[in-house]
Structures are given as structure tokens and as C-alpha cells.
PDB file of C-alpha atoms and ligand atoms in Angstrom:
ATOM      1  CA  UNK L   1      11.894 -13.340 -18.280  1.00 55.00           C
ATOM      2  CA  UNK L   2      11.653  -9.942 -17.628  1.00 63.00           C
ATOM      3  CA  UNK L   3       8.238  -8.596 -17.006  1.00 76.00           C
ATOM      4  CA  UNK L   4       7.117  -5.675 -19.528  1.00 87.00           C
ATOM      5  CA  UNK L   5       6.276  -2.291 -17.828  1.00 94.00           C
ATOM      6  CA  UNK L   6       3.067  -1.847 -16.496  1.00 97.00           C
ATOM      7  CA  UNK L   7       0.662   1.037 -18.186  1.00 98.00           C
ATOM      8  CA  UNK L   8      -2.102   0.656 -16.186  1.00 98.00           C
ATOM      9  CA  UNK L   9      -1.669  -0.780 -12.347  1.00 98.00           C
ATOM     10  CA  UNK L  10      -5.718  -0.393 -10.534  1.00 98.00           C
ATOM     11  CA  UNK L  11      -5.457  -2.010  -6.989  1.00 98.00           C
ATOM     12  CA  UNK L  12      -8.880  -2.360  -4.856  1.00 98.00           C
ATOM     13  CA  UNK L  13     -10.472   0.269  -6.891  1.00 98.00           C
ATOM     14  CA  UNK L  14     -14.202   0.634  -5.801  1.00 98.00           C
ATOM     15  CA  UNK L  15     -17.208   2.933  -6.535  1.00 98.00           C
ATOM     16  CA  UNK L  16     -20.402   2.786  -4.866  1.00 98.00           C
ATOM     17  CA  UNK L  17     -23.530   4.504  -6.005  1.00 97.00           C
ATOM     18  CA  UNK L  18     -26.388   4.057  -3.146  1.00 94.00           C
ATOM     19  CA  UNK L  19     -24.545   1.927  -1.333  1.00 92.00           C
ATOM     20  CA  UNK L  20     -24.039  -0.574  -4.019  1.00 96.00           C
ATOM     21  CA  UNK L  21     -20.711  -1.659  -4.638  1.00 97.00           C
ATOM     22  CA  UNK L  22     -20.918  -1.322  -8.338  1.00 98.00           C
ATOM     23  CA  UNK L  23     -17.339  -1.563  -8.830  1.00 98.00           C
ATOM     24  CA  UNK L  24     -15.889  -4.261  -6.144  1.00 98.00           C
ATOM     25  CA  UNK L  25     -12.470  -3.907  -5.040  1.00 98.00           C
ATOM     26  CA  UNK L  26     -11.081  -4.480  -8.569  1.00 98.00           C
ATOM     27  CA  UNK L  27      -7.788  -4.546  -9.287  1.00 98.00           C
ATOM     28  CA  UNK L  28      -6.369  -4.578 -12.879  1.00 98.00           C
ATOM     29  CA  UNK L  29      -3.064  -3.979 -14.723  1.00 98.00           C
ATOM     30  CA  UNK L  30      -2.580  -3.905 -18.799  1.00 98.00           C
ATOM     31  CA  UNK L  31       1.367  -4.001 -19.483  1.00 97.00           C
ATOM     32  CA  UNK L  32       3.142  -2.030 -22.787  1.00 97.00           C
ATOM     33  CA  UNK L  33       1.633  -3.432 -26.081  1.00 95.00           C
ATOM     34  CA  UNK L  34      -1.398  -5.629 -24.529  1.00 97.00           C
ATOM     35  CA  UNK L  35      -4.647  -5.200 -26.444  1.00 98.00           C
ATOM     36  CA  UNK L  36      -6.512  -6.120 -23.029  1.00 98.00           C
ATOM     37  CA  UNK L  37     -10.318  -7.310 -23.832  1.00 98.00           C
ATOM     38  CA  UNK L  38     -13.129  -6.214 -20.630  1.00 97.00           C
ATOM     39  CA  UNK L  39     -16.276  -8.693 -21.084  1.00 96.00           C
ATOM     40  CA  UNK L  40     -19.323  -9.014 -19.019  1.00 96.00           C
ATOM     41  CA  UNK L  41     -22.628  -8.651 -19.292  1.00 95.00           C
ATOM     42  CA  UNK L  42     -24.569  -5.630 -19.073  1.00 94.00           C
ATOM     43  CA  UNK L  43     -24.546  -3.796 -15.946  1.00 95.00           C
ATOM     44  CA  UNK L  44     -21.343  -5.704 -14.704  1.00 97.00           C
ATOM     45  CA  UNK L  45     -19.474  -2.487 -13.788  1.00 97.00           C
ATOM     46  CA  UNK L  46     -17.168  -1.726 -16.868  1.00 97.00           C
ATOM     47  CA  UNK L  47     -18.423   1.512 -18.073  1.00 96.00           C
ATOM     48  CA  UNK L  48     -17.532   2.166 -14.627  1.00 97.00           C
ATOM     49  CA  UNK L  49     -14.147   0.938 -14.545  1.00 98.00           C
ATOM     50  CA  UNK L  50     -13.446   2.873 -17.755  1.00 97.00           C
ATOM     51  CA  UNK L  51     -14.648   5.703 -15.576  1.00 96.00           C
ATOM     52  CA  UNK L  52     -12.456   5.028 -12.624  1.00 98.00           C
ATOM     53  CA  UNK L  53      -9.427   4.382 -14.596  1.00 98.00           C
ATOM     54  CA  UNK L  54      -9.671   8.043 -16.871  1.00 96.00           C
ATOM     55  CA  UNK L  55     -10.750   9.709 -13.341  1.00 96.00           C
ATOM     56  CA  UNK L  56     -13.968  10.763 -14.964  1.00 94.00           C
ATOM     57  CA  UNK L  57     -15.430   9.485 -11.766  1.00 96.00           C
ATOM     58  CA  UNK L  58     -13.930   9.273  -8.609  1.00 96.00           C
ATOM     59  CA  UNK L  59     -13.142   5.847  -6.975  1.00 97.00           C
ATOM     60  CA  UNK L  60     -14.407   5.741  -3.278  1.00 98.00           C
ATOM     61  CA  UNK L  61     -11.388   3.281  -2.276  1.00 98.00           C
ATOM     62  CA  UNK L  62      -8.510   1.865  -4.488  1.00 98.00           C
ATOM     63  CA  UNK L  63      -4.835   3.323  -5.882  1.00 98.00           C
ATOM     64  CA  UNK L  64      -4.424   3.821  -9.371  1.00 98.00           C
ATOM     65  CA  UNK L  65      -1.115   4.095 -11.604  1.00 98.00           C
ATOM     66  CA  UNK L  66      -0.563   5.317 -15.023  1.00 98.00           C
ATOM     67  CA  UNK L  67       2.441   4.712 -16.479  1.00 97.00           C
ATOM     68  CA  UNK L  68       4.127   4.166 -13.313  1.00 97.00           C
ATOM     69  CA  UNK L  69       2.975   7.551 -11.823  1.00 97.00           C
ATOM     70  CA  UNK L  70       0.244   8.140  -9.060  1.00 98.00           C
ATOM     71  CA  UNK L  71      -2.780   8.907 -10.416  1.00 98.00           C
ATOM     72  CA  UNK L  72      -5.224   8.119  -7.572  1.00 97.00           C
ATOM     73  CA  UNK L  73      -5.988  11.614  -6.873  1.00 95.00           C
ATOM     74  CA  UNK L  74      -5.366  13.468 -10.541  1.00 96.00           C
ATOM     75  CA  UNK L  75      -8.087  15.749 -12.302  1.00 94.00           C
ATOM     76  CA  UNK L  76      -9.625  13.599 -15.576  1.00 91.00           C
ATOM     77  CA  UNK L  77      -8.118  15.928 -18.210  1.00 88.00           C
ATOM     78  CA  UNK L  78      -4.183  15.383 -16.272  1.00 93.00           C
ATOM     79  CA  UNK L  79      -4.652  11.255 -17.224  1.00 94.00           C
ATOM     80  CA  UNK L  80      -3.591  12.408 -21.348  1.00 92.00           C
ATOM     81  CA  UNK L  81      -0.564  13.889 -19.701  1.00 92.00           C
ATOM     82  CA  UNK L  82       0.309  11.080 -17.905  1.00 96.00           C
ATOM     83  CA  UNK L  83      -0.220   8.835 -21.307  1.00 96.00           C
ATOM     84  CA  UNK L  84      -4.200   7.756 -20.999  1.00 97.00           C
ATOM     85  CA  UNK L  85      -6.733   8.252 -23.288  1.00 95.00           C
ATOM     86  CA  UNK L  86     -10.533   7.403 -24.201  1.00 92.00           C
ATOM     87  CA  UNK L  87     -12.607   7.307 -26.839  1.00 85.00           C
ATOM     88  CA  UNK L  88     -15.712   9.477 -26.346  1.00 71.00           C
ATOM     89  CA  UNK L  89     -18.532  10.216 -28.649  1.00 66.00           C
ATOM     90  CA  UNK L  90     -17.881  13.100 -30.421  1.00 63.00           C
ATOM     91  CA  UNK L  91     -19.836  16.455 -28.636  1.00 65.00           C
ATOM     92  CA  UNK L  92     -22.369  17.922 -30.635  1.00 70.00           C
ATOM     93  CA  UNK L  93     -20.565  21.086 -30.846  1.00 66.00           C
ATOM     94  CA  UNK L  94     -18.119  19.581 -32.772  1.00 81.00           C
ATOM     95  CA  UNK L  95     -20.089  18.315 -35.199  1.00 85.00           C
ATOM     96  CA  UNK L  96     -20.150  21.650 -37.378  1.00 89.00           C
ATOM     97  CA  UNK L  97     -16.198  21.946 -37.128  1.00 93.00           C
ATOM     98  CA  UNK L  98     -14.181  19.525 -39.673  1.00 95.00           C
ATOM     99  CA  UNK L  99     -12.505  16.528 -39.319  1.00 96.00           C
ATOM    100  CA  UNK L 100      -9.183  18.054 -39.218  1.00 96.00           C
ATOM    101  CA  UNK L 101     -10.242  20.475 -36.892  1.00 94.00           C
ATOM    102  CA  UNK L 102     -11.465  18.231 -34.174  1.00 93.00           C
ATOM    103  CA  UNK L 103      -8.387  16.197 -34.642  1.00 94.00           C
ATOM    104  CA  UNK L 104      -6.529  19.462 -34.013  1.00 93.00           C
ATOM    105  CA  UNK L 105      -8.421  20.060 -30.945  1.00 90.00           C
ATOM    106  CA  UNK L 106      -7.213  16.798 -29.453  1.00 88.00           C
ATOM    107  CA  UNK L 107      -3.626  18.153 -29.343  1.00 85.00           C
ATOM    108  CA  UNK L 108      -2.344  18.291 -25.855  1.00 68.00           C
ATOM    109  CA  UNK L 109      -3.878  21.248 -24.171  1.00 55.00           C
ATOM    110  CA  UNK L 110      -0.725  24.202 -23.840  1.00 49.00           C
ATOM    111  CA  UNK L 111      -2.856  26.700 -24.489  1.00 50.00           C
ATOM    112  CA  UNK L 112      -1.114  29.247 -21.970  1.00 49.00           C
ATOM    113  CA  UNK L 113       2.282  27.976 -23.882  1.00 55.00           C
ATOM    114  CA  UNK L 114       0.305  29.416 -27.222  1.00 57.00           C
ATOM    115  CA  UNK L 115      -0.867  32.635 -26.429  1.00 59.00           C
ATOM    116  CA  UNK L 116       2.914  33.176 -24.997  1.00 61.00           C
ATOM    117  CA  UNK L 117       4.095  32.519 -28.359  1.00 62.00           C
ATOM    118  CA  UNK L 118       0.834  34.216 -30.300  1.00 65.00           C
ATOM    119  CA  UNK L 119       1.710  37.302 -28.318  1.00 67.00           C
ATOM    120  CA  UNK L 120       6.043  37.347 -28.234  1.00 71.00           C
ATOM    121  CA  UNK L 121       7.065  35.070 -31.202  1.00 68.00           C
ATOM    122  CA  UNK L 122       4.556  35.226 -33.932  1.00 71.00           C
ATOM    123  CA  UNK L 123       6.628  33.308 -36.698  1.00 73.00           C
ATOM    124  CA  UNK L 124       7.599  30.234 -33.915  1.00 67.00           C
ATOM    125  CA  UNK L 125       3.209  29.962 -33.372  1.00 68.00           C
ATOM    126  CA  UNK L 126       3.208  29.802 -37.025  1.00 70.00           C
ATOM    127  CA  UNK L 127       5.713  27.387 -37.277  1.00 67.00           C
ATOM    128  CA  UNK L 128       4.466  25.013 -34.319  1.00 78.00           C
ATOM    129  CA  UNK L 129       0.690  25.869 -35.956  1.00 83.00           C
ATOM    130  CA  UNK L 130       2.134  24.203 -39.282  1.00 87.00           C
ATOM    131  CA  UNK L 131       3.541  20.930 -37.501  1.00 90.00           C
ATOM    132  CA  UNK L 132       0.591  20.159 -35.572  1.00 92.00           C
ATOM    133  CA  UNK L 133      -1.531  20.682 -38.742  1.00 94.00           C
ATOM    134  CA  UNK L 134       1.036  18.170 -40.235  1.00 95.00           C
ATOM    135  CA  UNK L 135       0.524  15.664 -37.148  1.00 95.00           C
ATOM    136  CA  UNK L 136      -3.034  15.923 -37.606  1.00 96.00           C
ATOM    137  CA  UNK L 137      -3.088  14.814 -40.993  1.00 97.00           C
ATOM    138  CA  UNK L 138      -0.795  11.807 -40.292  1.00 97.00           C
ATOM    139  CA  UNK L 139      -3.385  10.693 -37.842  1.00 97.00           C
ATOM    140  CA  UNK L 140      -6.248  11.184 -40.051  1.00 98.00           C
ATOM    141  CA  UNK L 141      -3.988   9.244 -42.661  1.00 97.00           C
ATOM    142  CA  UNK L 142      -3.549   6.091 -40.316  1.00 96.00           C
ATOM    143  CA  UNK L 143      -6.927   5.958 -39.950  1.00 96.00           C
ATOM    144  CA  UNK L 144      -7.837   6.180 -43.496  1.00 96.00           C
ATOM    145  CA  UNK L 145     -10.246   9.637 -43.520  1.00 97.00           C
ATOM    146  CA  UNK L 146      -7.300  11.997 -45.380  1.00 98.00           C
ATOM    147  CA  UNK L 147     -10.128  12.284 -48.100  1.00 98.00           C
ATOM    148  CA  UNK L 148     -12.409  14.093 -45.679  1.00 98.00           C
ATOM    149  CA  UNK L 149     -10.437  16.105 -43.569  1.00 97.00           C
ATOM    150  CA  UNK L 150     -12.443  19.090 -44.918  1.00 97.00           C
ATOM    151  CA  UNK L 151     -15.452  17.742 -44.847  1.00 97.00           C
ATOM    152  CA  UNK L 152     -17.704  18.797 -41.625  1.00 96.00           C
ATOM    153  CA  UNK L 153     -17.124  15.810 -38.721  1.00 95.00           C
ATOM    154  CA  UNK L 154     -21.414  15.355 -38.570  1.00 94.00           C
ATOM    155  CA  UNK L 155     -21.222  14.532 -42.531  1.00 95.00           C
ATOM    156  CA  UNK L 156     -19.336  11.436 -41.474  1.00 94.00           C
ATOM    157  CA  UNK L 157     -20.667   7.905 -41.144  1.00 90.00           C
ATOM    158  CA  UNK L 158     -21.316   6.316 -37.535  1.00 88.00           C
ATOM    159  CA  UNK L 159     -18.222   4.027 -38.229  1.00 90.00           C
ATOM    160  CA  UNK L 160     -15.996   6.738 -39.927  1.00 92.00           C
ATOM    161  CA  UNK L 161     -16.919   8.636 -36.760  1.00 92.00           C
ATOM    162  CA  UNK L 162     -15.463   5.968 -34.692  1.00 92.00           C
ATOM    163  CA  UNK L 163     -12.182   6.198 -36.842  1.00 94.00           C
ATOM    164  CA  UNK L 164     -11.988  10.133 -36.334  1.00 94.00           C
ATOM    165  CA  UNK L 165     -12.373   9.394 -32.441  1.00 93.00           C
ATOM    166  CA  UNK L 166      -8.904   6.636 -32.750  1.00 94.00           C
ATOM    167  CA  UNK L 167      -7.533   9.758 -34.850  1.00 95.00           C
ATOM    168  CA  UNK L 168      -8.077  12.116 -31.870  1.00 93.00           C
ATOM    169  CA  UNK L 169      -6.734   9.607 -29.472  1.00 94.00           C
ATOM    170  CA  UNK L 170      -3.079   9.534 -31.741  1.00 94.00           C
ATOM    171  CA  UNK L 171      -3.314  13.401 -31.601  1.00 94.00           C
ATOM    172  CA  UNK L 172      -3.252  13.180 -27.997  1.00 92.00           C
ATOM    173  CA  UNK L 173       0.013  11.262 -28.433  1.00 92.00           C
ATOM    174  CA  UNK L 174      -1.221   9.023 -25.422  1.00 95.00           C
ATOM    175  CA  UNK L 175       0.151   5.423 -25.335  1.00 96.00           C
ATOM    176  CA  UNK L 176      -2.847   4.107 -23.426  1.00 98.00           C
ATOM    177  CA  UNK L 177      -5.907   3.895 -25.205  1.00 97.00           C
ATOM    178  CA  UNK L 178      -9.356   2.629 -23.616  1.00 97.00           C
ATOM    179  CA  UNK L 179     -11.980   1.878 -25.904  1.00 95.00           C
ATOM    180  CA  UNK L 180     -15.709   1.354 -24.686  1.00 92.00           C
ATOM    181  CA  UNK L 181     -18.193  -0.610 -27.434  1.00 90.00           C
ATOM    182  CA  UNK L 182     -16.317   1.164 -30.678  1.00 87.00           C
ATOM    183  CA  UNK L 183     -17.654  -1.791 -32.997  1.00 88.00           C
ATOM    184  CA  UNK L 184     -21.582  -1.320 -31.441  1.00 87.00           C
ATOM    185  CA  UNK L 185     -23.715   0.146 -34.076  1.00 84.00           C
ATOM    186  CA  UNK L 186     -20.801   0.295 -37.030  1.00 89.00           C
ATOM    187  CA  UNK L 187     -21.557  -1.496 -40.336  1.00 89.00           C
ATOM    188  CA  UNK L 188     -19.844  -5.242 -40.365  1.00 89.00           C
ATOM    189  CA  UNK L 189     -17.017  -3.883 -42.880  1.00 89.00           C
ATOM    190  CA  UNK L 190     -16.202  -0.796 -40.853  1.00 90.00           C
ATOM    191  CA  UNK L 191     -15.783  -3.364 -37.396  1.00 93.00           C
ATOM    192  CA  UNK L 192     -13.352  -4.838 -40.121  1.00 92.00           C
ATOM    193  CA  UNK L 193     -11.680  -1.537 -40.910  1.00 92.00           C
ATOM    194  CA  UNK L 194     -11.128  -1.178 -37.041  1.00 94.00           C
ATOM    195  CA  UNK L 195     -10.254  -4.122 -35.622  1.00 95.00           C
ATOM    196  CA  UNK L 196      -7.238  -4.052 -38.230  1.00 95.00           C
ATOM    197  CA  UNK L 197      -6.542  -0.803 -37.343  1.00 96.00           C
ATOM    198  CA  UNK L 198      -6.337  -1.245 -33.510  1.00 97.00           C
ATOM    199  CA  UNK L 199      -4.012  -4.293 -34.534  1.00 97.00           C
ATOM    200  CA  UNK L 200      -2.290  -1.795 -36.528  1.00 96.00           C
ATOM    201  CA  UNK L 201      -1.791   0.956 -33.749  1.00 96.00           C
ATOM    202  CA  UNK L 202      -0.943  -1.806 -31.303  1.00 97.00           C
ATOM    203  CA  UNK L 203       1.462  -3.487 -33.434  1.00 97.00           C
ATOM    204  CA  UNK L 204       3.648  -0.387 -35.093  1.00 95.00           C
ATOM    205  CA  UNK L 205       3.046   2.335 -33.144  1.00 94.00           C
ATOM    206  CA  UNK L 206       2.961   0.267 -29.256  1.00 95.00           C
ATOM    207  CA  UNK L 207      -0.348   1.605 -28.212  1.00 97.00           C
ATOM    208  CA  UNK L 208      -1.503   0.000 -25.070  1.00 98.00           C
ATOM    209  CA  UNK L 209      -4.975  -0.794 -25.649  1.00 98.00           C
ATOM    210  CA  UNK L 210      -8.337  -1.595 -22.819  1.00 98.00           C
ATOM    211  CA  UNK L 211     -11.016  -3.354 -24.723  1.00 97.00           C
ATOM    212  CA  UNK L 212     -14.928  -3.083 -23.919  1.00 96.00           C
ATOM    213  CA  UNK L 213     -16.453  -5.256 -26.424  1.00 94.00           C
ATOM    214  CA  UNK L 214     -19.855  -7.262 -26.732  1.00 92.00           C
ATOM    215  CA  UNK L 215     -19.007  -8.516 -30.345  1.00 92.00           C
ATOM    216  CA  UNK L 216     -16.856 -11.518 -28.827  1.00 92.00           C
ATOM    217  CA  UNK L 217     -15.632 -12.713 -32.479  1.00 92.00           C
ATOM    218  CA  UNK L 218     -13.605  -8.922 -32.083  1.00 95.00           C
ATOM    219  CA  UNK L 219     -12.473  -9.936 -28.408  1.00 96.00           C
ATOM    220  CA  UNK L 220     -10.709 -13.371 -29.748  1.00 95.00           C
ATOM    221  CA  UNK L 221      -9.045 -11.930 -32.550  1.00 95.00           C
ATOM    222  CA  UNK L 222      -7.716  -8.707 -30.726  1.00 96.00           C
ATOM    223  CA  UNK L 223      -7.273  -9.217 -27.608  1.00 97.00           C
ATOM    224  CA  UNK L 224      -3.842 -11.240 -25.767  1.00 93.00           C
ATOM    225  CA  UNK L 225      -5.766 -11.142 -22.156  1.00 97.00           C
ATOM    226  CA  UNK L 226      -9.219 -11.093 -21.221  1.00 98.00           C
ATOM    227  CA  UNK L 227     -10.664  -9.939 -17.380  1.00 98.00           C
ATOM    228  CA  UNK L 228     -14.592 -10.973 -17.099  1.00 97.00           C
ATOM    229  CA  UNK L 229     -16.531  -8.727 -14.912  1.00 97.00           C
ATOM    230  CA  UNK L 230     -19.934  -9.675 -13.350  1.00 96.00           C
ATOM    231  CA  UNK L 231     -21.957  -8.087 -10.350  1.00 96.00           C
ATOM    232  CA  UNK L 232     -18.411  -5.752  -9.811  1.00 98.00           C
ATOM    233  CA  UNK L 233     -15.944  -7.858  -9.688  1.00 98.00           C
ATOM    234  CA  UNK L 234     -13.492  -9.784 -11.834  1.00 98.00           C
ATOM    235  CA  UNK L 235     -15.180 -13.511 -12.104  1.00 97.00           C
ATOM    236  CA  UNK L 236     -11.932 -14.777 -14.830  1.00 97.00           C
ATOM    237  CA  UNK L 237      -9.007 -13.105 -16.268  1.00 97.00           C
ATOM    238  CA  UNK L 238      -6.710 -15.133 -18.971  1.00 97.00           C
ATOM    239  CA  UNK L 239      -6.439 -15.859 -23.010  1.00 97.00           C
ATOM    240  CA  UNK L 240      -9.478 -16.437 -24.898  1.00 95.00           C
ATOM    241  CA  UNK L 241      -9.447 -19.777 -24.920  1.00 94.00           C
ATOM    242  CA  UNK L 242      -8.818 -20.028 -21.381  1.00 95.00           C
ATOM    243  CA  UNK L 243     -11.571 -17.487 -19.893  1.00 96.00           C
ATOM    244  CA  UNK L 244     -14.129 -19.248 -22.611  1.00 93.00           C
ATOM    245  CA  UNK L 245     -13.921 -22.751 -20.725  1.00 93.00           C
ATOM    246  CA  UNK L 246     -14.355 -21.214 -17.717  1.00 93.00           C
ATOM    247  CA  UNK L 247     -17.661 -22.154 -16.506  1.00 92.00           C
ATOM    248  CA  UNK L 248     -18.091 -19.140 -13.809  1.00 91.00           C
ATOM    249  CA  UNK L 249     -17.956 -17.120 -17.320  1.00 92.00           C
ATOM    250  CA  UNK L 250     -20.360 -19.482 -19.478  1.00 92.00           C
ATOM    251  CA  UNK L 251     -22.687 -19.093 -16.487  1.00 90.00           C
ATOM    252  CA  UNK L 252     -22.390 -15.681 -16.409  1.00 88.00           C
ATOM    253  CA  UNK L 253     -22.258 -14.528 -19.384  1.00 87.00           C
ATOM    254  CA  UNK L 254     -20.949 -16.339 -22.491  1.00 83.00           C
ATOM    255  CA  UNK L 255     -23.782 -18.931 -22.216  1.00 78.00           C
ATOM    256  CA  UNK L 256     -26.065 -15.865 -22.776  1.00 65.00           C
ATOM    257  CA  UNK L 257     -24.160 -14.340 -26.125  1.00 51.00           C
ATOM    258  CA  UNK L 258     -24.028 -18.179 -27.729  1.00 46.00           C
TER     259      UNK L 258
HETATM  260  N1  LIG B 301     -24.044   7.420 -12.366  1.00 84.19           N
HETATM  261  C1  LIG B 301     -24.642   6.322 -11.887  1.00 84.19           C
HETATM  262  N2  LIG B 301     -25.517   6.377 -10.854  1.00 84.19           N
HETATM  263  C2  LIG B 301     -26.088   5.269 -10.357  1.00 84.19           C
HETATM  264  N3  LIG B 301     -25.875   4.031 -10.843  1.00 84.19           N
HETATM  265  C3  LIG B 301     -25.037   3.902 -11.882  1.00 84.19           C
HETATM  266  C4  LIG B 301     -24.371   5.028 -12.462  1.00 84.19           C
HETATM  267  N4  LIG B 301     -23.583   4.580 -13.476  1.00 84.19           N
HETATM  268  C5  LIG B 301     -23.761   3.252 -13.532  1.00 84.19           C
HETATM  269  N5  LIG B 301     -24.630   2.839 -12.573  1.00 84.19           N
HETATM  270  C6  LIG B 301     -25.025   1.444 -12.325  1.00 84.19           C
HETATM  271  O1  LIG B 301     -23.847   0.696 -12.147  1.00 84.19           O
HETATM  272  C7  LIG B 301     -23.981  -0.596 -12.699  1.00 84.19           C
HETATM  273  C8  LIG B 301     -22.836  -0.837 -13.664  1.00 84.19           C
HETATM  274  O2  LIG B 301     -22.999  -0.017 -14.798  1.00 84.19           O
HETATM  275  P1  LIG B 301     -21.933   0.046 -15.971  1.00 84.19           P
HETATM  276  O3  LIG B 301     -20.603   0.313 -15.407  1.00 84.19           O
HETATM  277  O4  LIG B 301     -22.462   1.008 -16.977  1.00 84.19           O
HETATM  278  O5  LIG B 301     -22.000  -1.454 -16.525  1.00 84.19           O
HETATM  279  P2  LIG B 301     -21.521  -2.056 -17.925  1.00 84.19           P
HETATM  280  O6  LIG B 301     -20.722  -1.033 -18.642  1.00 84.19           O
HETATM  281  O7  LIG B 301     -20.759  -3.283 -17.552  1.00 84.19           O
HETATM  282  O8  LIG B 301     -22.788  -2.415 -18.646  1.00 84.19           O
HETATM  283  C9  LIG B 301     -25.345  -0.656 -13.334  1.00 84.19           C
HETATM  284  O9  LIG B 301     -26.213  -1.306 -12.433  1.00 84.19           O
HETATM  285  C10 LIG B 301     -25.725   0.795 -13.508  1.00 84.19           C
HETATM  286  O10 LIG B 301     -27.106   0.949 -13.439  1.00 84.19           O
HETATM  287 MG1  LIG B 302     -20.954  -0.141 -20.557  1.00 84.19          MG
END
């Protein structure tokens, strides 16, 4: 059997904030086309992670690999180069601008590349201009908001805001996606809308997907592998069935959400 690339390959990654160990020596890998599910309960460290793994913080021991390339040391906004993405609430800044727009702003960053062109080859910016408006609107039409593109991004619904953050992440054209609580707060048939559509991304277009998820119904049906965290450190890693007879993880945690 031959073993499907690895995406994401975090060995003894750790982070300490006043000399507490908050992430533990973790190590962690999610392979092309997992939907990988992070559980644990509050506190456990996987905010955290999610930080160490986009380099929004830096890890105080550990090696980390995107897509096969070193990323231990890389600034955070270099990880969307190398292919990984996260979901972040949208800035309030952006709320004024529209839907299409902040998808557009989620294009990979060239901006030197543009002004080149702005300046020396007006009718190539044009062009290129035109086909990332196009891209944008295919994203906003995978995720269902084509209707609003217009419409100003703080005129949207908390779920429909959720969708417009998975449109940004396709802009990006990342094939790693990490996603930290996107059902928490969204009405029951939005969770729906996006559980399907994660399926959807994972399934057709081969997005690698990282899981944070409380709603554990969403974790069974989504997610091939699941890695329990508690107290920094990975307690249980396997299918859903698997890590939910464990009894480290009842203990820990699953006891609690019954
Ligand atoms: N910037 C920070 N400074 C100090 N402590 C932090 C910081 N961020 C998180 N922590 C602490 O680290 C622990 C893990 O937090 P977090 O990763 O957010 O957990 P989870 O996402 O699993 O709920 C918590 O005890 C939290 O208080
Ligand atoms: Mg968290």
C-alpha cells in the first residue's frame, strides 16, 4: 500500500506560555484528502496548535512541514504559499467592503507582480484583473453566496459569514485548510450547509482539511481520523469509533459532552 503524501508533518512541536507547557511535544501529520477532526476539551491546547501549525505563533521546540517543505522557521503569511490556510473571523475593516471584494483580497499576495504590470502592461493587469474576478465568483459559487456578492460582507448572516471565510480560503488556492469551531454559533441548517460543503471541497476539489470541532455529531460524520488533546498533549488518535471507546477520552472529555 503506498502511503498518501503527507500535508502536514508537526514533530515535538511545543509552546510554553509562563512556563507551562501548553502545547506538549505534539507531533501530528494529516495526509492528501484527510478531513482530520482535533477534539478536547477546553483549554487542551488546540487553538494553540492551530497557531503553531499557520506560524501565527512561534513554537519554542518542534519541526514543522508543509507540504513536504520546511516550514519551522517561515513568516505566518509564507504558510498560503506553501499550500496552508485558516479560517479567521473576518476583520472589522472588511466588513464595509463586499463579499466579492474580500474574496478578492484573499488572492495570493503579488502585489509587487501588479504594480509591474499596472505601470508597463496596462491591458495584461486588465486581463489578469478580469480572471481573478472570475475565480472569485467561482468560489463564492461553491459556497452558495453568488446572490450576494454585492452585497456589503457585515450584511451577511453569522453562518453565511462562515461560508465567505471557506470562499476566501479557495481564493487562496491553498490545499490545506484548518478550520477552528466554524459550526459554533451558526444556525443548525447552516452547520448543515457546511458540513456538506467541507465534504464537498474535500471530496472534488482534494482539500486537506484540520478539524476543531465541539459539535461531535459534525466530528463523526466528517472526519476519517480523530487526535484528542488534553492538558497539551495527544491522549488518542484513530476513527471515531475507535477514539470514542477509548476510556482516557471518555474520562477526559467525551464523558463531559454526553
Ligand atoms: N497568548 C496566551 N498567553 C497565555 N496563555 C495562553 C495564551 N493562549 C492560550 N493560553 C492558554 O493555553 C491553554 C490552551 O489554550 P487553547 O489553545 O486556546 O485551548 P483550546 O483551543 O483547546 O480550548 C489555556 O490554558 C489558555 O489559557
Ligand atoms: Mg480553541
Amino acid at each position: 500500500m503506498t502511503a498518501l503524501p503527507l500535508r502536514i508533518e508537526a514533530s515535538g512541536l511545543t509552546k510554553r506560555f509562563g512556563g507551562i507547557a501548553v502545547v506538549d511535544a505534539v507531533s501530528f501529520q494529516a495526509h492528501a484528502g484527510e478531513i482530520v477532526g482535533l477534539i478536547g476539551p477546553n483549554g487542551a491546547g488546540k487553538t494553540t496548535l492551530f497557531n503553531l501549525l499557520s506560524r501565527v505563533l512561534r513554537s519554542d521546540a518542534g519541526t514543522l512541514l508543509i507540504n513536504g517543505i520546511d516550514a519551522t522557521r517561515r513568516a505566518p503569511h509564507e504558510l498560503a504559499t506553501l499550500g496552508l490556510v485558516r479560517t479567521f473571523q473576518l476583520a472589522r475593516e472588511l466588513d464595509r467592503l463586499t463579499v466579492l471584494e474580500n474574496v478578492l483580497l484573499a488572492a495570493r499576495d503579488n502585489r509587487g507582480e501588479r504594480l509591474f504590470d499596472a505601470l508597463c502592461r496596462p491591458a495584461a493587469t486588465r486581463k489578469s484583473e478580469h480572471a481573478m474576478i472570475q475565480q472569485a465568483r467561482e468560489a463564492l459559487s461553491i459556497v452558495s453566496l453568488a446572490p450576494h456578492e454585492a452585497k456589503p460582507a457585515a450584511a451577511l448572516s453569522g453562518g453565511q459569514k462562515k461560508l465567505l471565510e471557506l470562499a476566501r480560503c479557495l481564493m487562496s488556492g491553498a490545499d490545506i485548510i484548518l478550520l477552528d469551531e466554524i459550526a459554533a454559533g451558526v444556525a443548525p441548517h447552516l452547520v448543515e450547509e457546511i458540513v456538506d460543503l467541507v465534504a464537498r471541497l474535500n471530496r472534488e476539489h482534494g482539500k486537506t482539511f484540520v478539524v476543531i470541532e465541539h459539535n461531535v455529531g459534525v466530528i463523526s460524520r466528517l472526519c476519517s481520523r480523530v487526535v484528542v488533546m488534553a492538558q497539551g498533549s495527544v491522549i488518542a488518535e484513530g476513527s471515531f469509533e475507535t477514539i470514542s471507546r477509548d476510556a482516557n477520552v471518555i474520562a477526559s472529555y467525551l464523558g463531559q459532552a454526553a
